[in-house]
Coordinates of C-alpha atoms in Angstrom, one line a residue:
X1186 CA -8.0 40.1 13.4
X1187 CA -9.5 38.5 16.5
X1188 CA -7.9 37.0 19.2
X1189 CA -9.1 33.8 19.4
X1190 CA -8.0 33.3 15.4
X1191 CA -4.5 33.9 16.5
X1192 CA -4.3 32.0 19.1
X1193 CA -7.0 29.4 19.1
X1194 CA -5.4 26.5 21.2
X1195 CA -3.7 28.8 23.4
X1196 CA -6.1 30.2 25.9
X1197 CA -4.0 30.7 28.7
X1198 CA -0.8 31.8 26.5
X1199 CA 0.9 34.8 28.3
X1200 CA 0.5 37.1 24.8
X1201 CA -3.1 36.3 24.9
X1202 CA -3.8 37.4 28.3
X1203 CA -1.4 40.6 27.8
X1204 CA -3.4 41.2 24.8
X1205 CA -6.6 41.4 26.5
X1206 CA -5.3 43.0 29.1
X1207 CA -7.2 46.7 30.2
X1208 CA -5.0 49.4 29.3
X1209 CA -7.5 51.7 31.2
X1210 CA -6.2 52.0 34.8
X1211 CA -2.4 52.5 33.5
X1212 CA -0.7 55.8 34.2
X1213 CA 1.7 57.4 31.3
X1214 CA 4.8 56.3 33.0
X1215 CA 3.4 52.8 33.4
X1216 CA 2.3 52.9 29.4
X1217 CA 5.7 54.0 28.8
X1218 CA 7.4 51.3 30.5
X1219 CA 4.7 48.9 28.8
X1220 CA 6.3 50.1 25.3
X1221 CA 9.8 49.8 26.6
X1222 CA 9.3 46.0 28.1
X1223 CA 7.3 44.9 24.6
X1224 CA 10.1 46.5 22.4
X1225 CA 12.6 45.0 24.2
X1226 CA 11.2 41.4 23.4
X1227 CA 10.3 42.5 19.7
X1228 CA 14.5 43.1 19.5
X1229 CA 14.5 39.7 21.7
X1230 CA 12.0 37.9 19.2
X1231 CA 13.9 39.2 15.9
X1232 CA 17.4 38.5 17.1
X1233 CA 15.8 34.7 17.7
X1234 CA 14.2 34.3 13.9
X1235 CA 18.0 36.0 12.6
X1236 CA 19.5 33.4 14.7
X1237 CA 17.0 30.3 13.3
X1238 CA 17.6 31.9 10.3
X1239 CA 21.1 31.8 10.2
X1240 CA 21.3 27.9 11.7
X1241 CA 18.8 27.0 8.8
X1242 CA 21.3 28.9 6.0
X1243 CA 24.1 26.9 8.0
X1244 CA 22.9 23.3 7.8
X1245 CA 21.9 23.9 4.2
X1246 CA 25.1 25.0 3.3
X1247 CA 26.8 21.8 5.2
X1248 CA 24.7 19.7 3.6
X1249 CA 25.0 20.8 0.4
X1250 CA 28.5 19.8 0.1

């Protein structure tokens, strides 16, 4: 999938420019600390969706009553 369909209005969007970015002139150590700075905002990401997830189940379940 291109780029530019993920993020079409969003051309200067940090995730855009990071996934454009040359991997080329990295070191190991440098790719390693990549991996360990982008997994630690995929646990940051998830933990947000579990928490909109559990406000959504929340307000249901109030208003439902």
């Amino acid at each position: 999938m291109d780029l530019d369909e993920l993020f079409p209005n969003k051309p200067g969007d940090p995730l855009t420019q990071l996934l454009k970015q040359d991997l080329d002139p990295l070191s190991v150590e440098e790719l390693h600390a990549r991996i360990a700075a982008l997994e630690g905002e995929i646990a940051r990401t998830k933990g947000k969706i579990v928490a909109a997830v559990n406000h959504r189940a929340s307000a249901e379940s109030l208003f439902k009553k």
